[in-house]
Short mmCIF file of N, CA and C in Angstrom, two decimals:
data_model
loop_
_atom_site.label_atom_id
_atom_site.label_comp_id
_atom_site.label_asym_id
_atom_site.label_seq_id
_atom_site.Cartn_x
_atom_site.Cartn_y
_atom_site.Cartn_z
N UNK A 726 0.84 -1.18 0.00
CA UNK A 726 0.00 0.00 0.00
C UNK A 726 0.89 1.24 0.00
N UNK A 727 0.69 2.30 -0.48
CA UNK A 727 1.35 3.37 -0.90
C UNK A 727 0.42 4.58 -0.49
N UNK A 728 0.76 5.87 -0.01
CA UNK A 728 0.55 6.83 0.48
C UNK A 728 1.59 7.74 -0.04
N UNK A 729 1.03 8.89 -0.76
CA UNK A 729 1.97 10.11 -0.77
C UNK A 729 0.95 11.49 0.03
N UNK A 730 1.98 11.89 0.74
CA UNK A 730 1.92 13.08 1.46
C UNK A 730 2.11 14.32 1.32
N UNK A 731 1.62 15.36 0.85
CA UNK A 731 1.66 16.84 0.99
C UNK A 731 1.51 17.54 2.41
N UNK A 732 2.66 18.49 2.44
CA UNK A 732 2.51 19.19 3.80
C UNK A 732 3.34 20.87 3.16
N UNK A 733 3.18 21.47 4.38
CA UNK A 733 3.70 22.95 4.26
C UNK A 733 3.16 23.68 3.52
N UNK A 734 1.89 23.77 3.18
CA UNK A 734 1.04 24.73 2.85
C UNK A 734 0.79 26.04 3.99
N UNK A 735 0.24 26.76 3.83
CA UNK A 735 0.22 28.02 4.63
C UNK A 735 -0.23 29.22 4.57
N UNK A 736 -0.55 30.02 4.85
CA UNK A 736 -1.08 31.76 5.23
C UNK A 736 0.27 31.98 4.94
N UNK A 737 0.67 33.09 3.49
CA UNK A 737 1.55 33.67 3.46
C UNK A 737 1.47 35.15 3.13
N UNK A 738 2.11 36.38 2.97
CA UNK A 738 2.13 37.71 2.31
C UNK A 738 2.40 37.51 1.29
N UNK A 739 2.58 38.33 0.14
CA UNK A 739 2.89 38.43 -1.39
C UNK A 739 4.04 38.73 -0.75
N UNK A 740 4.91 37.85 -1.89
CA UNK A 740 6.74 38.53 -1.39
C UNK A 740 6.91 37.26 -0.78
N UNK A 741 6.85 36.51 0.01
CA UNK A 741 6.94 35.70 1.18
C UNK A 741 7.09 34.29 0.27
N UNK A 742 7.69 33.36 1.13
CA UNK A 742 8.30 31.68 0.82
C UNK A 742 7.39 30.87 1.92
N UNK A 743 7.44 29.99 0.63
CA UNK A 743 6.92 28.27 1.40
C UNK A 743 7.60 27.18 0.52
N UNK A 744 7.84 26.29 1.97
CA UNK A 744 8.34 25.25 0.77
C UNK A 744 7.21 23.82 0.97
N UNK A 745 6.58 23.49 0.10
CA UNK A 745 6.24 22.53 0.45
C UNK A 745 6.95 20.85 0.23
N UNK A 746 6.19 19.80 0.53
CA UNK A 746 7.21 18.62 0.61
C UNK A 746 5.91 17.33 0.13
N UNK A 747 6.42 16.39 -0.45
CA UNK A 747 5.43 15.23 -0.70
C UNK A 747 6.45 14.36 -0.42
N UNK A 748 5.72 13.46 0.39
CA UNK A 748 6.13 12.49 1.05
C UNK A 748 5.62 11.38 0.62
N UNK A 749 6.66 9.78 0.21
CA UNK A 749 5.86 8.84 -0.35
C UNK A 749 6.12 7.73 0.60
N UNK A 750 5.16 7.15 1.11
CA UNK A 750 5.20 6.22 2.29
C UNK A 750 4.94 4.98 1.57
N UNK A 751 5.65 3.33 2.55
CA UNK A 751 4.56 2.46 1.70
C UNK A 751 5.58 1.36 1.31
N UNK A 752 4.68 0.43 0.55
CA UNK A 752 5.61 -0.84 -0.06
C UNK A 752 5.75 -0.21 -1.32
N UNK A 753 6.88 0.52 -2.02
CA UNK A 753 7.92 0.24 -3.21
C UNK A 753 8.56 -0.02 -3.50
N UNK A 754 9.41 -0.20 -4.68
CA UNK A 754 11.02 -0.09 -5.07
C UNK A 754 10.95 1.22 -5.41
N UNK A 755 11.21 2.59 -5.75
CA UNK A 755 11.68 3.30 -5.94
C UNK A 755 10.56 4.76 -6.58
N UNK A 756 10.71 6.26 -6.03
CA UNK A 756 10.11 6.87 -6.88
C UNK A 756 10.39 7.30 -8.39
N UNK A 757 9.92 7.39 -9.16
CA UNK A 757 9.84 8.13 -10.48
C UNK A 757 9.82 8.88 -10.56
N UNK A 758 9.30 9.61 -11.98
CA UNK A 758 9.00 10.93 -11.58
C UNK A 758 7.87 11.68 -10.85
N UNK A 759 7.85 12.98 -10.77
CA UNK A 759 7.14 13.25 -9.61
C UNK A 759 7.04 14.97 -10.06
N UNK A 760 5.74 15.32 -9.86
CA UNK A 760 4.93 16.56 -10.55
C UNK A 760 4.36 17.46 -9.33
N UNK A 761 4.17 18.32 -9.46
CA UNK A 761 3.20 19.16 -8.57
C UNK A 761 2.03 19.71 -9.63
N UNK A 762 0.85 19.73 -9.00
CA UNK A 762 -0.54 20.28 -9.59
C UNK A 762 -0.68 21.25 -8.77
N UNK A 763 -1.46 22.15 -9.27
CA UNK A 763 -2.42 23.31 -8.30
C UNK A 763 -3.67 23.42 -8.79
N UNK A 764 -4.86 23.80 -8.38
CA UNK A 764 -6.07 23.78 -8.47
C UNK A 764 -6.46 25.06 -7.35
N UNK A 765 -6.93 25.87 -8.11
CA UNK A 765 -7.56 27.24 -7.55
C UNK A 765 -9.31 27.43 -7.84
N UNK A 766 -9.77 28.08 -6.69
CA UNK A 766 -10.51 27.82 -6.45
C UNK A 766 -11.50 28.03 -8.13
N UNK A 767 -12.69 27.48 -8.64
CA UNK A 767 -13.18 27.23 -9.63
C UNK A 767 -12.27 27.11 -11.28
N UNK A 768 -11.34 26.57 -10.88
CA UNK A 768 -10.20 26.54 -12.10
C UNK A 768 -9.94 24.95 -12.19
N UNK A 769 -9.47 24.18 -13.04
CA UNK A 769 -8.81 23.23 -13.53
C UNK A 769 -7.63 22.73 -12.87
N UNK A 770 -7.36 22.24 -12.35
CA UNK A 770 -6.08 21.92 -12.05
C UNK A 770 -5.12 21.59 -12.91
N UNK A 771 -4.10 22.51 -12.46
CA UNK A 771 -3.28 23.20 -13.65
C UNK A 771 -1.40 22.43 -13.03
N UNK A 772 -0.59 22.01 -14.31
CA UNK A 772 0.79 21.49 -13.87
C UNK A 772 1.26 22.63 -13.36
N UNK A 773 2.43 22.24 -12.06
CA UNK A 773 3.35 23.47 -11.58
C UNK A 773 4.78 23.40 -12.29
N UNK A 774 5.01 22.34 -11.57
CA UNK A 774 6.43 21.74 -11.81
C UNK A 774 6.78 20.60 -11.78
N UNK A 775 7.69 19.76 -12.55
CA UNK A 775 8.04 18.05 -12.35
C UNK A 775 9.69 18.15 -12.13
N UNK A 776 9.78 16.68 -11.73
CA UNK A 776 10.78 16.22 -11.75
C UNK A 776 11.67 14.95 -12.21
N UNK A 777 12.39 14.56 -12.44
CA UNK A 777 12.56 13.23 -13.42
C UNK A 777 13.10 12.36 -11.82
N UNK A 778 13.79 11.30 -11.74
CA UNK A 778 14.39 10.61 -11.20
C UNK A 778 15.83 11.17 -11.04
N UNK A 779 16.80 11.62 -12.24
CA UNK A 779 17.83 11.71 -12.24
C UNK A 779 17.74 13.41 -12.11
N UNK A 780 16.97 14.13 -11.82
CA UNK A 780 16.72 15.55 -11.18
C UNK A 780 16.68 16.06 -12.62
N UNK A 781 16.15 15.83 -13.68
CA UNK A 781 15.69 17.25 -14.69
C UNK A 781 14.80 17.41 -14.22
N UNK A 782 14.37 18.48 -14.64
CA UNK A 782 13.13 19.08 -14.11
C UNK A 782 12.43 20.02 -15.61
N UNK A 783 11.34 20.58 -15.09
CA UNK A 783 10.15 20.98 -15.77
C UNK A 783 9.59 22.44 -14.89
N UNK A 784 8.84 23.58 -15.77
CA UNK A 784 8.27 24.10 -14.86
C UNK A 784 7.13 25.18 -15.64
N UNK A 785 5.88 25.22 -15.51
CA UNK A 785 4.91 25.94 -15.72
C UNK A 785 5.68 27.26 -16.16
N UNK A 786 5.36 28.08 -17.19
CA UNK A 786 5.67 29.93 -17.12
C UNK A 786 5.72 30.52 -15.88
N UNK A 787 4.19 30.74 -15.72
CA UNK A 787 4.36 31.48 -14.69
C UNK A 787 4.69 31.31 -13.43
N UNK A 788 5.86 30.22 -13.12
CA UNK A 788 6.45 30.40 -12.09
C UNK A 788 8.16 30.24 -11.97
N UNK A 789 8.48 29.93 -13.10
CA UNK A 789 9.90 29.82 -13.40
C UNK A 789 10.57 31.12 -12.85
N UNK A 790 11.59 30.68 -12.36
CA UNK A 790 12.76 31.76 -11.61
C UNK A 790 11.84 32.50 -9.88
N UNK A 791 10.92 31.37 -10.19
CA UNK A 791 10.39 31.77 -8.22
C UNK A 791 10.16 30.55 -7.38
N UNK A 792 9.84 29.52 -8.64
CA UNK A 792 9.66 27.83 -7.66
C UNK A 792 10.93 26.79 -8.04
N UNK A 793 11.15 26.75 -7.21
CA UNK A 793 12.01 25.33 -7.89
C UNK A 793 11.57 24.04 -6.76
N UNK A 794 11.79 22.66 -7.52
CA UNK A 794 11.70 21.62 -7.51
C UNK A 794 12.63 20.95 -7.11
N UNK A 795 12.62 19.96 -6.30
CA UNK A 795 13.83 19.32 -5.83
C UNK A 795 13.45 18.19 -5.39
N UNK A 796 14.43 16.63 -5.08
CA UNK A 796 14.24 15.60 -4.42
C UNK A 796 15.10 15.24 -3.40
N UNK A 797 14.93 14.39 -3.10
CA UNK A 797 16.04 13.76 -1.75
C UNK A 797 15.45 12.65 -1.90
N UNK A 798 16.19 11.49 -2.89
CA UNK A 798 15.44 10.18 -3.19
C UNK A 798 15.77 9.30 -1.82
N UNK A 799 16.72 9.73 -1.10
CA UNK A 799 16.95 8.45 -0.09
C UNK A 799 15.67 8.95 1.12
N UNK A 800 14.89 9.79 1.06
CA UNK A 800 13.87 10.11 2.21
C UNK A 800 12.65 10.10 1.27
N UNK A 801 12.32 9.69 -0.03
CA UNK A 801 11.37 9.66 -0.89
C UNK A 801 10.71 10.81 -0.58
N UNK A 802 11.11 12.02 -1.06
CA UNK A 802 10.55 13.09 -0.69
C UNK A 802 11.04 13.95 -1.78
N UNK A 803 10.04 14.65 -2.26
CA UNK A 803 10.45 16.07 -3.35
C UNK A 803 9.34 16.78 -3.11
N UNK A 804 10.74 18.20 -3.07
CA UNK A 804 9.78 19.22 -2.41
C UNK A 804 9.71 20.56 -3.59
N UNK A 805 8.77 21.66 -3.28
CA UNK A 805 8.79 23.05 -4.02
C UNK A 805 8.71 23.88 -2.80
N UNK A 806 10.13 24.78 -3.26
CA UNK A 806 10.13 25.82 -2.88
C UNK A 806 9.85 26.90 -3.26
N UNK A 807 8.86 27.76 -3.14
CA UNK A 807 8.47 28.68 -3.79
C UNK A 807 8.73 29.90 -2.98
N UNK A 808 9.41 30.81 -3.83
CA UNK A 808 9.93 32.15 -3.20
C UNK A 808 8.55 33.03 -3.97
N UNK A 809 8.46 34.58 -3.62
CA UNK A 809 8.34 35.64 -4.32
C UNK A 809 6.45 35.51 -4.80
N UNK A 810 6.09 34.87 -3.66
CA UNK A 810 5.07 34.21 -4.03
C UNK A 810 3.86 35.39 -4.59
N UNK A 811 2.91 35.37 -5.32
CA UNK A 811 2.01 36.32 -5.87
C UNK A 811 0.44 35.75 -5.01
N UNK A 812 -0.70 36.57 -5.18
CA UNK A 812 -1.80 36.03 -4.62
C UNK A 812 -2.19 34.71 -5.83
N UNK A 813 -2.08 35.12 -7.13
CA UNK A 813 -2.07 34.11 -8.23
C UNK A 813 -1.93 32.78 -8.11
N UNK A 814 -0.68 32.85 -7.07
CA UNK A 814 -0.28 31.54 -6.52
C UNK A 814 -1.24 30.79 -5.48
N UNK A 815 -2.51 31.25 -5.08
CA UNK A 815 -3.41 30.36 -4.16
C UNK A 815 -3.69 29.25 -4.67
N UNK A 816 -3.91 28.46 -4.24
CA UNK A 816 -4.36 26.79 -5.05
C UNK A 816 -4.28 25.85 -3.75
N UNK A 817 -5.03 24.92 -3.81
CA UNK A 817 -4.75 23.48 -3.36
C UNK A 817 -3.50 23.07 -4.38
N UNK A 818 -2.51 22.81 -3.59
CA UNK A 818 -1.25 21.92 -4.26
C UNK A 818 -1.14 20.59 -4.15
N UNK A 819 -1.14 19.51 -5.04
CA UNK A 819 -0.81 18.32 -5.42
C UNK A 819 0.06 17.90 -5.96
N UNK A 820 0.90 16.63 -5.11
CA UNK A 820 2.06 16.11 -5.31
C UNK A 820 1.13 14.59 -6.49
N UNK A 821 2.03 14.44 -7.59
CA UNK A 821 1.78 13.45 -8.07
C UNK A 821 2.86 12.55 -8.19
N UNK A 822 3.01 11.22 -8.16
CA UNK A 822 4.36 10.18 -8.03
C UNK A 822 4.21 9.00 -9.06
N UNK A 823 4.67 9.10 -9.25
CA UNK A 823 5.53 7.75 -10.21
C UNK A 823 5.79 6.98 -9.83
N UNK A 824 5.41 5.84 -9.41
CA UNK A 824 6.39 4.47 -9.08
C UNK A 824 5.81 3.18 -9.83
N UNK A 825 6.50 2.10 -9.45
CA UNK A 825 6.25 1.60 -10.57
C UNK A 825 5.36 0.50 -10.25
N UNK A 826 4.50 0.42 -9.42
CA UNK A 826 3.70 0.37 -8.88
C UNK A 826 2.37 1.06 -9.91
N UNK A 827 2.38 1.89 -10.30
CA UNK A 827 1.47 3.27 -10.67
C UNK A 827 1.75 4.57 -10.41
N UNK A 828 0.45 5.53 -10.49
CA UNK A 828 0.69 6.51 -10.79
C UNK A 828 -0.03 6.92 -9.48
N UNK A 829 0.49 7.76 -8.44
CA UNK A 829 -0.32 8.22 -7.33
C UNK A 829 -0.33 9.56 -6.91
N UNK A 830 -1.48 10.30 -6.38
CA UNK A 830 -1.82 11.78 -6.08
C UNK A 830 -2.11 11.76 -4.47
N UNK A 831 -1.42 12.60 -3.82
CA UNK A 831 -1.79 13.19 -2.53
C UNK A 831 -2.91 13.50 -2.60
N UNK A 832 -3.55 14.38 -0.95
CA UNK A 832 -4.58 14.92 -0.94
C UNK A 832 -4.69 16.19 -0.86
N UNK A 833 -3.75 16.90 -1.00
CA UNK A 833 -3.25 18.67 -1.35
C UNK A 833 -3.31 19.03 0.15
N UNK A 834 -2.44 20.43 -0.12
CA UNK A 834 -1.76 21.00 0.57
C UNK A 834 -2.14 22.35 0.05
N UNK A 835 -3.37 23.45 1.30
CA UNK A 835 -3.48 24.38 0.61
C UNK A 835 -2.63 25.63 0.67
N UNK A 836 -2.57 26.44 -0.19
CA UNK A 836 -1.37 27.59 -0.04
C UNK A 836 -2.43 29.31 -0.38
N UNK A 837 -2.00 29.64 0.56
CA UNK A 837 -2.87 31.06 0.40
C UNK A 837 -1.90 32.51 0.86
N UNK A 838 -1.97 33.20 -0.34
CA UNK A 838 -1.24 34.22 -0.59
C UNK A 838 -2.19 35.56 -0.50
N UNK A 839 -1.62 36.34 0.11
CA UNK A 839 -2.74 37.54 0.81
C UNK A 839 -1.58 38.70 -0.28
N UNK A 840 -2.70 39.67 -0.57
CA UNK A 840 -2.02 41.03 -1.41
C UNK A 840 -1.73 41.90 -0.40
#
C-alpha cells in the first residue's frame, strides 16, 4: 500500500516563501517521476512543476525563476520551494508520483497568498 503526502502549505504575504514537501510512504522499489498540480478555487487543475528521477526538471511559465523543484530520493521526498510568491499563486497543491507500482496523487496541501 502506498501513500503520498503533501505538507507545508500556509497563510503567506505576497513577497513571502513556502516550501512545500510530498512524502511517499509504503511498499515500493523506488520513486519516479514526480509533478506538482495546483487547483484554484473554480479553475482546472493546472501542472506546476516536475521532476525526473535523475533531477531534470520541468516548470509551468508562470512560475519559473520563483519555484524550484527538488528531491532527496533516499527520504522519498520532493519538495517546491516557492519564493516571491504572488496572490495568483493560491491553489490546493498536489504532489503526483511515479512508481512503478502506478501513478499516485496526494490529498493537497493548501497555499494562500494575501495582497
Amino acid at each position: 500500500q502506498v501513500q503520498v503526502v503533501e505538507s507545508g502549505g500556509g497563510f503567506m504575504q505576497a513577497g513571502g516563501s513556502l516550501r512545500l514537501s510530498c512524502a511517499a510512504s509504503g511498499t515500493f522499489f523506488r520513486i519516479n517521476d514526480v509533478g506538482w498540480y495546483r487547483q484554484a478555487p473554480g479553475k482546472q487543475r493546472e501542472f506546476v512543476a516536475f521532476i525526473t528521477r535523475a533531477g531534470s526538471t520541468n516548470y509551468t511559465d508562470s512560475v519559473k525563476g520563483r519555484f524550484t523543484i527538488s528531491r532527496d530520493n533516499a527520504k522519498n521526498t520532493v519538495y517546491l520551494q516557492m519564493n516571491s510568491l504572488k496572490p495568483e499563486d493560491t491553489a490546493v497543491y498536489y504532489c503526483n508520483a511515479v512508481l512503478g507500482s502506478g501513478n499516485f496523487w496526494g490529498q493537497g496541501t493548501q497555499v494562500t497568498v494575501s495582497s
